[in-house]
Coordinates of C-alpha atoms in Angstrom, one line a residue:
M1 CA -7.7 -13.8 0.1
Y2 CA -7.5 -11.3 3.2
L3 CA -10.4 -11.1 5.5
R4 CA -11.7 -7.4 4.8
I5 CA -14.6 -7.6 6.5
M6 CA -15.0 -7.8 10.1
R7 CA -17.9 -8.5 11.8
A8 CA -19.4 -6.5 14.8
G9 CA -18.2 -7.5 18.6
Q10 CA -14.8 -9.0 18.0
R11 CA -12.0 -8.7 20.2
V12 CA -8.9 -6.9 19.2
L13 CA -5.4 -6.8 20.2
F14 CA -2.9 -4.3 19.7
V15 CA 0.8 -5.4 20.6
Q16 CA 3.2 -2.0 21.7
T17 CA 5.7 -3.1 23.8
A18 CA 8.5 -0.6 22.9
F19 CA 8.8 2.3 25.5
I20 CA 6.3 4.8 27.0
G21 CA 6.2 7.5 24.2
D22 CA 5.6 4.6 22.1
A23 CA 3.0 3.1 23.9
I24 CA 0.9 6.6 24.1
L25 CA 0.9 7.3 20.4
A26 CA -0.6 3.3 19.8
T27 CA -3.4 4.7 21.9
S28 CA -4.3 6.8 19.0
M29 CA -5.0 3.2 17.4
V30 CA -7.5 2.4 20.8
E31 CA -9.5 5.9 20.1
T32 CA -9.9 5.8 16.2
W33 CA -10.8 2.3 16.4
H34 CA -13.5 3.0 19.9
A35 CA -15.1 5.9 17.6
A36 CA -15.1 3.9 15.0
R37 CA -16.0 0.2 16.5
P38 CA -17.5 1.0 19.9
Q39 CA -19.1 -2.4 19.8
D40 CA -15.3 -4.5 19.8
E41 CA -14.1 -5.6 22.8
I42 CA -10.3 -3.9 23.2
H43 CA -7.4 -5.1 24.4
L44 CA -4.1 -3.7 24.8
C45 CA -0.3 -5.6 25.1
V46 CA 2.5 -3.5 26.7
R47 CA 6.1 -3.8 28.2
K48 CA 5.9 -4.0 32.1
G49 CA 5.9 -0.3 33.6
N50 CA 3.7 0.9 30.9
E51 CA 0.7 -1.2 32.1
S52 CA -0.1 1.9 34.8
L53 CA -0.7 4.3 31.4
F54 CA -4.1 2.7 31.0
A55 CA -5.7 1.9 34.3
Q56 CA -8.8 4.1 33.9
H57 CA -8.7 3.9 29.9
P58 CA -12.4 3.5 29.2
F59 CA -12.2 1.7 25.7
V60 CA -9.2 -0.8 26.7
K61 CA -11.1 -4.1 28.1
R62 CA -7.7 -5.5 29.6
T63 CA -4.3 -4.6 29.6
W64 CA -1.4 -7.4 28.6
V65 CA 1.7 -7.5 30.3
W66 CA 5.2 -8.7 29.0
D67 CA 8.1 -8.2 31.8
K68 CA 11.2 -7.9 29.9
S69 CA 13.4 -8.4 33.0
G70 CA 16.0 -10.4 33.9
G71 CA 18.1 -12.7 31.6
S72 CA 17.1 -14.2 27.8
L73 CA 15.3 -17.6 29.1
K74 CA 13.2 -15.6 31.4
R75 CA 12.1 -12.8 29.3
Y76 CA 11.3 -15.8 26.6
A77 CA 9.7 -18.2 29.2
R78 CA 7.2 -15.0 30.0
L79 CA 6.8 -14.7 26.4
I80 CA 5.4 -17.7 25.3
G81 CA 3.7 -18.0 28.4
L82 CA 2.0 -14.8 26.9
S83 CA 1.3 -15.8 23.9
A84 CA -0.4 -19.6 24.8
A85 CA -2.8 -16.4 27.1
L86 CA -3.5 -14.1 24.1
R87 CA -4.5 -17.5 22.0
S88 CA -7.1 -18.5 25.1
M89 CA -8.2 -14.9 24.5
R90 CA -9.5 -15.9 20.5
F91 CA -9.1 -12.2 19.2
G92 CA -10.2 -11.4 16.0
A93 CA -7.9 -9.0 15.0
V94 CA -4.6 -8.4 15.8
F95 CA -2.9 -5.0 14.8
T96 CA 1.6 -4.3 16.1
P97 CA 3.5 -1.4 14.9
H98 CA 5.7 -2.6 17.2
R99 CA 8.0 -3.5 14.4
H100 CA 10.8 -6.6 16.5
A101 CA 10.4 -10.6 16.2
S102 CA 8.8 -10.9 19.5
S103 CA 5.5 -9.0 18.3
G104 CA 5.2 -10.9 15.5
W105 CA 5.2 -14.2 17.6
L106 CA 2.4 -12.9 19.7
A107 CA 0.7 -11.8 16.2
G108 CA 1.7 -15.3 14.2
L109 CA 0.7 -17.5 17.6
S110 CA -2.7 -15.3 18.3
G111 CA -4.7 -17.2 16.0
A112 CA -6.5 -14.2 15.0
S113 CA -8.0 -13.7 11.5
V114 CA -6.5 -10.6 11.0
R115 CA -2.8 -10.2 11.7
S116 CA -1.7 -6.5 10.6
A117 CA 1.9 -5.0 10.4
F118 CA 4.8 -2.9 9.2
A119 CA 6.1 -4.5 5.5
V120 CA 9.8 -4.3 7.2
H121 CA 9.0 -6.3 10.4
P122 CA 11.1 -8.7 10.7
L123 CA 8.5 -11.6 10.9
A124 CA 6.3 -10.1 8.4
R125 CA 5.0 -13.5 6.9
V126 CA 2.8 -14.5 9.7
F127 CA 0.6 -11.5 9.2
T128 CA -2.1 -11.1 6.7
H129 CA -1.9 -7.6 6.3
L130 CA 1.2 -5.8 5.6
H131 CA 1.9 -1.9 5.3
A132 CA 4.4 0.5 3.7
H133 CA 6.4 1.9 6.5
R134 CA 7.0 6.2 6.0
F135 CA 9.9 6.9 7.8
G136 CA 11.6 10.3 7.8
D137 CA 9.3 11.8 5.4
G138 CA 7.4 14.0 8.4
T139 CA 4.8 11.6 8.0
H140 CA 4.1 11.7 12.3
E141 CA 3.9 8.2 14.0
V142 CA 0.6 8.4 14.6
E143 CA -0.5 8.6 11.1
R144 CA 1.9 5.4 10.3
N145 CA 0.2 3.1 13.1
H146 CA -2.9 4.6 11.3
D147 CA -2.3 3.0 8.5
L148 CA -2.7 -0.6 10.4
I149 CA -6.2 0.2 10.6
R150 CA -7.0 2.3 8.2
E151 CA -9.2 -0.7 6.5
W152 CA -10.9 -1.4 9.2
A153 CA -11.4 2.2 11.9
N154 CA -10.9 5.1 9.3
G155 CA -11.4 8.6 10.6
L156 CA -7.5 9.4 13.0
M157 CA -8.2 10.4 16.0
A158 CA -5.3 11.6 18.7
P159 CA -4.1 9.6 21.5
R160 CA -5.4 10.2 24.8
L161 CA -4.5 9.4 28.5
Y162 CA -7.0 9.3 31.4
P163 CA -6.3 10.4 35.0
S164 CA -8.4 9.5 37.8
P165 CA -9.8 12.2 40.2
S166 CA -7.1 9.8 42.6
D167 CA -4.2 10.6 40.0
A168 CA -5.1 15.0 40.6
R169 CA -4.1 14.9 44.4
R170 CA -0.6 15.2 44.1
W171 CA -0.5 18.0 41.7
D172 CA -2.8 19.7 43.7
A173 CA -1.6 19.8 47.2
L174 CA 1.7 21.0 45.5
S175 CA 0.1 23.6 43.2
N176 CA -2.4 24.8 46.0
G177 CA -5.2 25.2 43.5
S178 CA -3.6 27.7 41.6
I179 CA -4.3 26.2 38.5
G180 CA -2.6 28.2 34.7
S181 CA 0.4 29.3 36.6
W182 CA 2.5 26.9 36.2
V183 CA 5.2 25.5 33.6
I184 CA 6.1 21.8 34.0
M185 CA 10.1 21.4 32.7
T186 CA 11.1 18.0 32.4
P187 CA 14.8 18.2 31.9
M188 CA 16.4 14.5 32.0
S189 CA 16.1 12.3 29.3
Q190 CA 18.3 8.6 29.1
W191 CA 19.7 9.3 26.1
Q192 CA 22.3 12.5 26.1
T193 CA 22.2 13.0 22.8
K194 CA 18.2 14.3 23.2
Q195 CA 18.7 16.2 26.4
W196 CA 19.1 20.2 26.0
P197 CA 22.4 20.5 28.2
I198 CA 21.6 20.9 32.0
A199 CA 23.9 24.6 32.3
H200 CA 20.6 25.6 29.0
W201 CA 17.4 24.6 31.4
E202 CA 19.1 26.3 34.1
G203 CA 19.6 29.8 32.3
L204 CA 16.0 29.1 31.0
I205 CA 14.6 28.7 35.0
Q206 CA 16.7 31.9 35.4
T207 CA 15.3 34.0 32.4
Q208 CA 12.1 33.0 33.3
L209 CA 12.6 33.9 37.4
E210 CA 14.0 37.2 36.0
G211 CA 11.3 38.1 33.4
D212 CA 7.9 36.7 34.9
S213 CA 7.7 37.3 39.2
E214 CA 3.7 35.4 38.6
L215 CA 4.6 32.2 36.9
N216 CA 5.8 28.6 38.9
M217 CA 7.9 26.1 37.4
C218 CA 7.7 22.4 38.5
L219 CA 11.2 20.0 37.4
M220 CA 9.4 16.8 36.8
G221 CA 11.9 13.4 36.3
S222 CA 12.1 9.7 36.7
P223 CA 13.3 8.7 40.5
S224 CA 16.7 8.2 39.4
D225 CA 16.7 11.8 37.6
A226 CA 15.5 13.2 41.6
P227 CA 19.4 14.1 42.2
F228 CA 20.0 16.1 38.7
L229 CA 16.7 17.9 39.5
T230 CA 17.3 19.2 43.1
E231 CA 20.3 20.3 42.2
L232 CA 19.2 21.8 39.2
A233 CA 16.3 23.3 41.9
R234 CA 19.1 24.5 44.2
A235 CA 21.6 26.1 41.5
V236 CA 18.5 28.5 41.1
N237 CA 17.9 28.9 44.0
S238 CA 13.9 30.3 44.3
D239 CA 10.6 28.9 46.2
R240 CA 9.2 29.7 42.6
V241 CA 10.7 26.2 41.4
H242 CA 9.6 23.1 43.0
V243 CA 10.9 19.2 42.2
A244 CA 8.7 16.2 41.4
A245 CA 10.2 13.3 41.0
G246 CA 9.1 9.7 40.5
W247 CA 5.4 10.4 40.6
K248 CA 3.3 7.6 38.7
L249 CA 2.6 8.5 34.6
L250 CA -1.0 9.3 34.8
E251 CA -0.2 11.8 37.9
V252 CA 2.4 13.7 35.8
A253 CA -0.6 13.2 33.0
Y254 CA -3.3 15.0 35.1
A255 CA -0.6 17.8 36.3
M256 CA 0.1 18.3 32.6
S257 CA -3.0 19.3 31.4
Q258 CA -2.8 21.9 34.6
V259 CA -0.1 24.0 33.7
K260 CA 0.4 27.0 30.9
A261 CA 2.8 25.7 29.1
V262 CA 5.6 21.9 29.2
V263 CA 8.9 22.5 28.0
T264 CA 10.5 19.1 27.3
N265 CA 13.1 17.4 25.0
D266 CA 12.0 14.5 22.5
S267 CA 11.3 11.9 25.6
G268 CA 8.2 10.6 26.7
P269 CA 8.0 13.3 28.7
L270 CA 6.7 14.9 24.6
H271 CA 4.4 12.6 24.7
I272 CA 2.9 12.8 27.5
A273 CA 1.8 15.9 26.9
S274 CA 0.8 15.2 23.4
A275 CA -1.9 13.1 25.2
M276 CA -3.5 15.6 27.6
N277 CA -3.4 18.3 24.8
A278 CA -0.8 20.4 26.9
P279 CA 0.7 23.3 25.2
T280 CA 4.2 22.0 24.2
V281 CA 7.6 23.1 23.5
A282 CA 10.0 20.5 22.9
V283 CA 13.6 20.6 22.3
F284 CA 15.2 18.8 19.6
C285 CA 18.8 18.0 19.5
S286 CA 20.5 14.9 18.2
T287 CA 17.3 13.6 16.6
S288 CA 14.8 15.6 14.6
P289 CA 11.0 16.0 13.9
S290 CA 11.4 14.1 11.0
F291 CA 11.4 10.7 11.8
G292 CA 7.8 11.5 13.4
F293 CA 7.7 11.8 17.0
G294 CA 7.1 16.0 17.2
P295 CA 4.4 17.4 19.8
L296 CA 0.4 16.6 18.5
S297 CA -0.9 19.6 21.4
A298 CA -2.9 21.9 19.6
H299 CA -0.8 24.8 20.6
H300 CA 3.0 23.8 20.7
E301 CA 6.6 24.4 18.7
V302 CA 9.8 22.8 18.2
V303 CA 12.9 24.2 19.0
E304 CA 16.3 23.1 17.0
I305 CA 19.2 24.2 15.9
Q306 CA 18.9 26.6 13.4
E307 CA 21.9 25.6 11.0
K308 CA 21.9 23.1 8.9
L309 CA 24.8 19.8 10.6
A310 CA 25.5 17.8 8.6
C311 CA 25.8 15.4 11.5
R312 CA 22.5 15.9 12.4
P313 CA 20.3 13.9 13.1
C314 CA 22.3 11.2 14.1
G315 CA 20.5 8.0 14.5
M316 CA 16.9 7.9 16.0
H317 CA 17.6 6.9 19.4
G318 CA 20.0 9.5 21.0
H319 CA 23.7 8.2 21.8
R320 CA 25.2 7.8 25.1
R321 CA 27.6 10.6 24.4
C322 CA 28.3 12.6 21.2
P323 CA 29.7 11.0 18.6
E324 CA 31.2 14.0 16.9
S325 CA 32.4 15.5 20.4
H326 CA 31.5 18.9 19.5
F327 CA 27.5 18.0 20.8
R328 CA 26.5 21.3 18.6
C329 CA 22.7 20.4 18.0
G330 CA 21.9 20.6 21.5
F331 CA 24.5 23.7 22.7
D332 CA 23.5 25.8 19.9
V333 CA 20.1 26.0 20.6
N334 CA 19.8 28.9 23.1
V335 CA 18.0 29.9 25.8
D336 CA 16.0 32.9 24.3
Q337 CA 15.0 30.3 21.5
V338 CA 13.4 28.6 24.0
Y339 CA 12.2 31.2 26.1
Q340 CA 10.5 32.6 23.1
A341 CA 8.8 29.7 22.2
M342 CA 7.6 29.2 25.7
H343 CA 5.9 32.2 26.0
R344 CA 4.8 32.1 22.1
V345 CA 3.0 28.7 23.5
I346 CA 1.2 30.2 26.7
A347 CA 0.3 33.3 24.4
A348 CA -1.5 31.5 22.0
A349 CA -3.0 28.8 24.4
S350 CA -4.5 32.1 26.5
R351 CA -6.3 32.9 23.2

């Protein structure tokens, strides 16, 4: 018989070693668990690079890190070491929305009495509680993840991040205290078919420059995005367009909490915006909001091609190039669609 009653004061672990967006959405589980069981001690396990997101999280006692860099031998040697360290913590429960064998290994060797995952997990046999993975029907990822903890912590909470005062400094210096007169745009994606064409981003910026003399724009991205963002800013040639590449994730989160809107692709920054409840416009190209990774902010819009394409969506994560070589799902989302959506969101959030 499965253990369904969990005593108070347990040490619990949430494992999500996928990408930034997945780790951010998993904070919904942390928020929900803490609201229902504030006496429990919460731990997180994430991939190296994502741990900075939780540096000041008030409900997370410790963040464990799996370094996936290097070859397979090094990667899995670290996984074995991590599993031993986690087992020594004597967790009462382990929850993993991550659907890969590595998370099953960590859960299975944890010694926890409750181990909860999705039934599609490749190591489903090591879990005590399995749940249907509702996908493609519009169910959001945070709702899916909530199924894993519902028996012990009901009442779904939104994902949330907690920037510190030090995370505010770069944005406050850049914006010079002009709260609310900015829009953040994140034009880049590691998947080309998830990235609205750069020419369209340039058109959006130009349209905004011509239509509103008060609004400043900040182009944000990773360090590797810097050359592309700099070139984009150079192309529009305006002192109202600024580049901020390579900022820490919580610095980005703070900045998003201070602006009138965030315009983004279906990528990690979308989920940072959701966690900060920033007004959001999300442009979906090859992927679909029906996958469950759309915006969650109180004021948001999704913009996508209006015509139904037989080839769309062409995959969950996007591709390096369009499999059909036309990329209509990106090119046919026009500038005016996004511009109008941005101003509707700004107006709605200002009421």
